[in-house]
């Protein structure tokens, strides 16, 4: 009985990393008006406090949980949402 309990405990410990797999999403944010890079765009994981902002070249990098939805917002532009799905790169054009 004790060996079985130990085996079940070890199986649970080994499967924990599979439950919380984050993925790194990268991308570039540009303006629809002229195609220029947009620095300082807020990118957040919907329903969480996790987020980042784009750099001077409009690039961003963010670690997100599986099944996440990203929200892109910037003053003077219409906010957009994107489902991450299986993607590792999401480029966004804000209008």
Short mmCIF file of N, CA, C and O in Angstrom, two decimals:
data_model
loop_
_atom_site.label_atom_id
_atom_site.label_comp_id
_atom_site.label_asym_id
_atom_site.label_seq_id
_atom_site.Cartn_x
_atom_site.Cartn_y
_atom_site.Cartn_z
N UNK A 1 0.83 -1.20 0.00
CA UNK A 1 0.00 0.00 0.00
C UNK A 1 0.87 1.26 0.00
O UNK A 1 0.57 2.21 -0.70
N UNK A 2 1.91 1.23 0.81
CA UNK A 2 2.78 2.40 0.91
C UNK A 2 3.49 2.68 -0.41
O UNK A 2 3.63 3.83 -0.82
N UNK A 3 3.93 1.62 -1.11
CA UNK A 3 4.62 1.80 -2.39
C UNK A 3 3.66 2.41 -3.43
O UNK A 3 4.05 3.24 -4.23
N UNK A 4 2.43 1.98 -3.38
CA UNK A 4 1.43 2.51 -4.31
C UNK A 4 1.18 3.99 -4.04
O UNK A 4 1.06 4.79 -4.97
N UNK A 5 1.09 4.38 -2.79
CA UNK A 5 0.88 5.78 -2.42
C UNK A 5 2.05 6.64 -2.86
O UNK A 5 1.86 7.74 -3.40
N UNK A 6 3.26 6.15 -2.69
CA UNK A 6 4.46 6.88 -3.11
C UNK A 6 4.46 7.03 -4.63
O UNK A 6 4.78 8.09 -5.17
N UNK A 7 4.10 5.97 -5.35
CA UNK A 7 4.06 6.02 -6.80
C UNK A 7 3.04 7.04 -7.29
O UNK A 7 3.30 7.81 -8.23
N UNK A 8 1.87 7.11 -6.67
CA UNK A 8 0.85 8.08 -7.05
C UNK A 8 1.32 9.50 -6.76
O UNK A 8 1.09 10.41 -7.55
N UNK A 9 1.98 9.70 -5.64
CA UNK A 9 2.50 11.01 -5.28
C UNK A 9 3.53 11.47 -6.31
O UNK A 9 3.50 12.62 -6.77
N UNK A 10 4.44 10.59 -6.69
CA UNK A 10 5.46 10.95 -7.68
C UNK A 10 4.84 11.24 -9.04
O UNK A 10 5.27 12.16 -9.74
N UNK A 11 3.82 10.49 -9.41
CA UNK A 11 3.13 10.74 -10.67
C UNK A 11 2.48 12.13 -10.68
O UNK A 11 2.56 12.85 -11.67
N UNK A 12 1.89 12.52 -9.56
CA UNK A 12 1.29 13.85 -9.45
C UNK A 12 2.34 14.94 -9.56
O UNK A 12 2.13 15.95 -10.23
N UNK A 13 3.48 14.75 -8.91
CA UNK A 13 4.56 15.75 -8.98
C UNK A 13 5.09 15.91 -10.39
O UNK A 13 5.39 17.02 -10.83
N UNK A 14 5.22 14.80 -11.10
CA UNK A 14 5.75 14.86 -12.46
C UNK A 14 4.77 15.47 -13.45
O UNK A 14 5.16 16.01 -14.47
N UNK A 15 3.47 15.42 -13.17
CA UNK A 15 2.49 15.96 -14.10
C UNK A 15 2.16 17.44 -13.85
O UNK A 15 1.52 18.07 -14.67
N UNK A 16 2.60 18.01 -12.73
CA UNK A 16 2.31 19.42 -12.44
C UNK A 16 2.82 20.38 -13.51
O UNK A 16 2.11 21.31 -13.89
N UNK A 17 4.04 20.22 -14.04
CA UNK A 17 4.49 21.16 -15.08
C UNK A 17 3.61 21.16 -16.33
O UNK A 17 3.53 22.14 -17.03
N UNK A 18 2.92 20.07 -16.60
CA UNK A 18 2.05 20.01 -17.77
C UNK A 18 0.82 20.87 -17.61
O UNK A 18 0.22 21.32 -18.58
N UNK A 19 0.40 21.12 -16.38
CA UNK A 19 -0.80 21.90 -16.13
C UNK A 19 -0.60 23.39 -16.30
O UNK A 19 -1.53 24.12 -16.61
N UNK A 20 0.60 23.87 -16.08
CA UNK A 20 0.85 25.31 -16.08
C UNK A 20 1.91 25.68 -17.11
O UNK A 20 2.93 26.26 -16.79
N UNK A 21 1.67 25.34 -18.36
CA UNK A 21 2.64 25.66 -19.39
C UNK A 21 2.37 27.03 -19.97
O UNK A 21 1.33 27.25 -20.58
N UNK A 22 3.31 27.93 -19.78
CA UNK A 22 3.22 29.25 -20.39
C UNK A 22 3.92 29.20 -21.74
O UNK A 22 4.79 28.36 -21.99
N UNK A 23 3.53 30.13 -22.59
CA UNK A 23 4.16 30.24 -23.90
C UNK A 23 4.57 31.70 -24.08
O UNK A 23 3.87 32.60 -23.64
N UNK A 24 5.69 31.92 -24.75
CA UNK A 24 6.17 33.28 -24.99
C UNK A 24 5.63 33.76 -26.33
O UNK A 24 5.82 33.10 -27.35
N UNK A 25 4.94 34.89 -26.29
CA UNK A 25 4.39 35.50 -27.50
C UNK A 25 5.22 36.73 -27.84
O UNK A 25 5.52 37.55 -26.96
N UNK A 26 5.59 36.86 -29.09
CA UNK A 26 6.31 38.04 -29.56
C UNK A 26 5.51 38.65 -30.72
O UNK A 26 4.65 37.99 -31.30
N UNK A 27 5.82 39.88 -31.04
CA UNK A 27 5.14 40.51 -32.17
C UNK A 27 5.53 41.96 -32.33
O UNK A 27 6.34 42.50 -31.58
N UNK A 28 4.92 42.58 -33.33
CA UNK A 28 5.17 43.99 -33.62
C UNK A 28 3.82 44.68 -33.79
O UNK A 28 2.90 44.12 -34.38
N UNK A 29 3.74 45.91 -33.28
CA UNK A 29 2.51 46.68 -33.37
C UNK A 29 2.77 47.91 -34.23
O UNK A 29 3.72 48.66 -33.99
N UNK A 30 1.92 48.07 -35.25
CA UNK A 30 2.07 49.19 -36.17
C UNK A 30 0.77 49.95 -36.32
O UNK A 30 -0.29 49.47 -35.95
N UNK A 31 0.88 51.13 -36.89
CA UNK A 31 -0.27 51.98 -37.15
C UNK A 31 -0.86 51.66 -38.52
O UNK A 31 -0.12 51.51 -39.50
N UNK A 32 -2.19 51.58 -38.61
CA UNK A 32 -2.86 51.34 -39.90
C UNK A 32 -2.72 52.55 -40.82
O UNK A 32 -2.74 52.41 -42.04
N UNK A 33 -2.57 53.73 -40.23
CA UNK A 33 -2.52 54.96 -41.02
C UNK A 33 -1.28 55.04 -41.91
O UNK A 33 -1.37 55.33 -43.10
N UNK A 34 -0.10 54.78 -41.34
CA UNK A 34 1.12 54.92 -42.11
C UNK A 34 2.09 53.75 -41.97
O UNK A 34 3.18 53.78 -42.52
N UNK A 35 1.72 52.71 -41.24
CA UNK A 35 2.57 51.54 -41.09
C UNK A 35 3.73 51.70 -40.13
O UNK A 35 4.59 50.83 -40.04
N UNK A 36 3.77 52.83 -39.44
CA UNK A 36 4.89 53.06 -38.52
C UNK A 36 4.73 52.24 -37.24
O UNK A 36 3.62 51.91 -36.82
N UNK A 37 5.86 51.95 -36.62
CA UNK A 37 5.87 51.20 -35.36
C UNK A 37 5.28 52.06 -34.26
O UNK A 37 5.46 53.29 -34.24
N UNK A 38 4.54 51.43 -33.34
CA UNK A 38 3.93 52.15 -32.23
C UNK A 38 4.60 51.76 -30.91
O UNK A 38 4.38 50.66 -30.41
N UNK A 39 5.40 52.67 -30.35
CA UNK A 39 6.01 52.39 -29.05
C UNK A 39 5.04 52.71 -27.92
O UNK A 39 4.18 53.59 -28.04
N UNK A 40 5.13 51.97 -26.82
CA UNK A 40 4.31 52.26 -25.65
C UNK A 40 2.90 51.71 -25.68
O UNK A 40 2.08 52.08 -24.84
N UNK A 41 2.60 50.81 -26.61
CA UNK A 41 1.28 50.18 -26.64
C UNK A 41 1.17 49.21 -25.46
O UNK A 41 2.11 48.45 -25.19
N UNK A 42 0.06 49.24 -24.76
CA UNK A 42 -0.16 48.32 -23.64
C UNK A 42 -0.69 46.99 -24.17
O UNK A 42 -1.67 46.97 -24.91
N UNK A 43 -0.03 45.91 -23.76
CA UNK A 43 -0.46 44.56 -24.11
C UNK A 43 -0.72 43.84 -22.80
O UNK A 43 0.17 43.75 -21.96
N UNK A 44 -1.94 43.35 -22.60
CA UNK A 44 -2.26 42.66 -21.35
C UNK A 44 -2.99 41.36 -21.63
O UNK A 44 -3.64 41.21 -22.66
N UNK A 45 -2.84 40.42 -20.69
CA UNK A 45 -3.56 39.16 -20.77
C UNK A 45 -4.93 39.42 -20.15
O UNK A 45 -5.02 39.81 -18.98
N UNK A 46 -5.98 39.26 -20.94
CA UNK A 46 -7.34 39.57 -20.49
C UNK A 46 -7.69 38.79 -19.23
O UNK A 46 -7.45 37.59 -19.13
N UNK A 47 -8.24 39.53 -18.25
CA UNK A 47 -8.67 38.91 -17.00
C UNK A 47 -7.56 38.71 -15.98
O UNK A 47 -7.79 38.09 -14.95
N UNK A 48 -6.35 39.23 -16.27
CA UNK A 48 -5.24 39.10 -15.33
C UNK A 48 -4.57 40.47 -15.17
O UNK A 48 -4.95 41.44 -15.82
N UNK A 49 -3.55 40.51 -14.34
CA UNK A 49 -2.74 41.72 -14.18
C UNK A 49 -1.42 41.59 -14.94
O UNK A 49 -0.57 42.44 -14.84
N UNK A 50 -1.27 40.53 -15.71
CA UNK A 50 -0.05 40.28 -16.47
C UNK A 50 -0.07 41.10 -17.75
O UNK A 50 -1.08 41.16 -18.46
N UNK A 51 1.06 41.76 -18.05
CA UNK A 51 1.12 42.54 -19.27
C UNK A 51 2.49 43.14 -19.51
O UNK A 51 3.42 42.94 -18.74
N UNK A 52 2.60 43.88 -20.60
CA UNK A 52 3.84 44.54 -20.98
C UNK A 52 3.49 45.70 -21.89
O UNK A 52 2.32 45.99 -22.13
N UNK A 53 4.51 46.39 -22.41
CA UNK A 53 4.28 47.44 -23.41
C UNK A 53 5.30 47.29 -24.52
O UNK A 53 6.37 46.71 -24.32
N UNK A 54 4.97 47.81 -25.68
CA UNK A 54 5.87 47.69 -26.83
C UNK A 54 7.05 48.65 -26.67
O UNK A 54 6.95 49.72 -26.07
N UNK A 55 8.19 48.25 -27.25
CA UNK A 55 9.40 49.07 -27.17
C UNK A 55 9.40 50.14 -28.26
O UNK A 55 8.41 50.31 -28.98
N UNK A 56 10.51 50.84 -28.42
CA UNK A 56 10.61 51.94 -29.38
C UNK A 56 10.39 51.49 -30.83
O UNK A 56 9.98 52.27 -31.68
N UNK A 57 10.64 50.20 -31.10
CA UNK A 57 10.46 49.67 -32.45
C UNK A 57 9.10 49.00 -32.63
O UNK A 57 8.84 48.37 -33.64
N UNK A 58 8.22 49.12 -31.62
CA UNK A 58 6.90 48.51 -31.68
C UNK A 58 6.89 47.03 -31.35
O UNK A 58 5.86 46.37 -31.47
N UNK A 59 8.02 46.49 -30.92
CA UNK A 59 8.15 45.07 -30.61
C UNK A 59 7.73 44.79 -29.16
O UNK A 59 7.88 45.65 -28.29
N UNK A 60 7.21 43.59 -28.92
CA UNK A 60 6.88 43.18 -27.56
C UNK A 60 7.16 41.69 -27.39
O UNK A 60 7.28 40.94 -28.36
N UNK A 61 7.25 41.28 -26.13
CA UNK A 61 7.49 39.89 -25.75
C UNK A 61 6.77 39.68 -24.44
O UNK A 61 6.94 40.45 -23.50
N UNK A 62 5.93 38.63 -24.36
CA UNK A 62 5.12 38.40 -23.17
C UNK A 62 4.89 36.91 -22.97
O UNK A 62 4.56 36.19 -23.91
N UNK A 63 5.08 36.45 -21.75
CA UNK A 63 4.80 35.06 -21.40
C UNK A 63 3.33 34.96 -20.98
O UNK A 63 2.89 35.70 -20.10
N UNK A 64 2.59 34.05 -21.62
CA UNK A 64 1.15 33.95 -21.37
C UNK A 64 0.76 32.50 -21.07
O UNK A 64 1.40 31.57 -21.56
N UNK A 65 -0.30 32.31 -20.30
CA UNK A 65 -0.78 30.94 -20.05
C UNK A 65 -1.52 30.39 -21.27
O UNK A 65 -1.96 31.14 -22.14
N UNK A 66 -1.68 29.08 -21.30
CA UNK A 66 -2.40 28.43 -22.39
C UNK A 66 -3.83 28.96 -22.46
O UNK A 66 -4.46 29.22 -21.44
N UNK A 67 -4.34 29.18 -23.66
CA UNK A 67 -5.70 29.65 -23.85
C UNK A 67 -5.91 31.13 -23.58
O UNK A 67 -7.04 31.58 -23.43
N UNK A 68 -4.83 31.89 -23.52
CA UNK A 68 -4.93 33.32 -23.19
C UNK A 68 -5.50 34.14 -24.34
O UNK A 68 -5.46 33.75 -25.51
N UNK A 69 -6.01 35.29 -23.98
CA UNK A 69 -6.51 36.29 -24.94
C UNK A 69 -5.77 37.59 -24.61
O UNK A 69 -5.78 38.03 -23.47
N UNK A 70 -5.15 38.21 -25.61
CA UNK A 70 -4.39 39.45 -25.41
C UNK A 70 -5.22 40.67 -25.79
O UNK A 70 -5.99 40.63 -26.76
N UNK A 71 -5.04 41.75 -25.04
CA UNK A 71 -5.72 43.01 -25.31
C UNK A 71 -4.64 44.05 -25.61
O UNK A 71 -3.70 44.23 -24.83
N UNK A 72 -4.78 44.73 -26.74
CA UNK A 72 -3.84 45.77 -27.18
C UNK A 72 -4.55 47.11 -27.08
O UNK A 72 -5.60 47.30 -27.70
N UNK A 73 -3.97 48.05 -26.34
CA UNK A 73 -4.61 49.37 -26.21
C UNK A 73 -3.56 50.47 -26.25
O UNK A 73 -2.44 50.32 -25.75
N UNK A 74 -3.97 51.60 -26.86
CA UNK A 74 -3.08 52.75 -27.00
C UNK A 74 -3.96 53.98 -27.16
O UNK A 74 -4.97 53.94 -27.88
N UNK A 75 -3.59 55.06 -26.52
CA UNK A 75 -4.39 56.30 -26.58
C UNK A 75 -4.51 56.77 -28.02
O UNK A 75 -3.54 56.84 -28.76
N UNK A 76 -5.75 57.06 -28.42
CA UNK A 76 -6.02 57.55 -29.76
C UNK A 76 -6.26 56.45 -30.79
O UNK A 76 -6.51 56.74 -31.96
N UNK A 77 -6.19 55.18 -30.37
CA UNK A 77 -6.40 54.06 -31.27
C UNK A 77 -7.49 53.15 -30.71
O UNK A 77 -7.73 53.12 -29.51
N UNK A 78 -8.13 52.39 -31.58
CA UNK A 78 -9.16 51.44 -31.17
C UNK A 78 -8.48 50.21 -30.57
O UNK A 78 -7.58 49.63 -31.19
N UNK A 79 -8.89 49.82 -29.37
CA UNK A 79 -8.33 48.62 -28.72
C UNK A 79 -8.70 47.37 -29.52
O UNK A 79 -9.76 47.31 -30.13
N UNK A 80 -7.81 46.40 -29.49
CA UNK A 80 -8.05 45.14 -30.19
C UNK A 80 -7.75 43.97 -29.26
O UNK A 80 -6.96 44.09 -28.33
N UNK A 81 -8.38 42.84 -29.54
CA UNK A 81 -8.12 41.61 -28.80
C UNK A 81 -7.69 40.53 -29.79
O UNK A 81 -8.11 40.55 -30.94
N UNK A 82 -6.85 39.62 -29.30
CA UNK A 82 -6.40 38.51 -30.14
C UNK A 82 -6.30 37.25 -29.30
O UNK A 82 -5.75 37.27 -28.20
N UNK A 83 -6.84 36.16 -29.82
CA UNK A 83 -6.74 34.86 -29.17
C UNK A 83 -5.37 34.28 -29.50
O UNK A 83 -4.95 34.27 -30.66
N UNK A 84 -4.65 33.80 -28.48
CA UNK A 84 -3.30 33.27 -28.70
C UNK A 84 -3.35 31.94 -29.43
O UNK A 84 -2.64 31.75 -30.42
N UNK A 85 -4.19 31.01 -28.98
CA UNK A 85 -4.26 29.71 -29.63
C UNK A 85 -2.91 29.02 -29.65
O UNK A 85 -2.23 28.95 -28.63
N UNK A 86 -2.49 28.56 -30.81
CA UNK A 86 -1.20 27.87 -30.97
C UNK A 86 -0.09 28.79 -31.45
O UNK A 86 1.01 28.34 -31.71
N UNK A 87 -0.41 30.07 -31.60
CA UNK A 87 0.57 31.00 -32.15
C UNK A 87 1.65 31.39 -31.13
O UNK A 87 1.40 31.40 -29.93
N UNK A 88 2.83 31.72 -31.65
CA UNK A 88 3.90 32.25 -30.81
C UNK A 88 4.28 33.66 -31.24
O UNK A 88 5.06 34.32 -30.58
N UNK A 89 3.69 34.12 -32.34
CA UNK A 89 3.94 35.47 -32.83
C UNK A 89 2.62 36.09 -33.28
O UNK A 89 1.88 35.47 -34.06
N UNK A 90 2.35 37.30 -32.78
CA UNK A 90 1.13 38.01 -33.16
C UNK A 90 1.49 39.45 -33.48
O UNK A 90 1.88 40.21 -32.59
N UNK A 91 1.36 39.82 -34.75
CA UNK A 91 1.56 41.21 -35.17
C UNK A 91 0.18 41.86 -35.25
O UNK A 91 -0.78 41.26 -35.72
N UNK A 92 0.12 43.11 -34.77
CA UNK A 92 -1.16 43.81 -34.70
C UNK A 92 -1.05 45.17 -35.39
O UNK A 92 -0.04 45.87 -35.25
N UNK A 93 -2.11 45.52 -36.13
CA UNK A 93 -2.20 46.84 -36.76
C UNK A 93 -3.35 47.57 -36.09
O UNK A 93 -4.49 47.12 -36.15
N UNK A 94 -3.04 48.68 -35.42
CA UNK A 94 -4.07 49.46 -34.72
C UNK A 94 -4.58 50.60 -35.59
O UNK A 94 -3.80 51.24 -36.30
N UNK A 95 -5.91 50.83 -35.54
CA UNK A 95 -6.52 51.91 -36.31
C UNK A 95 -6.95 53.03 -35.39
O UNK A 95 -7.24 52.81 -34.23
#
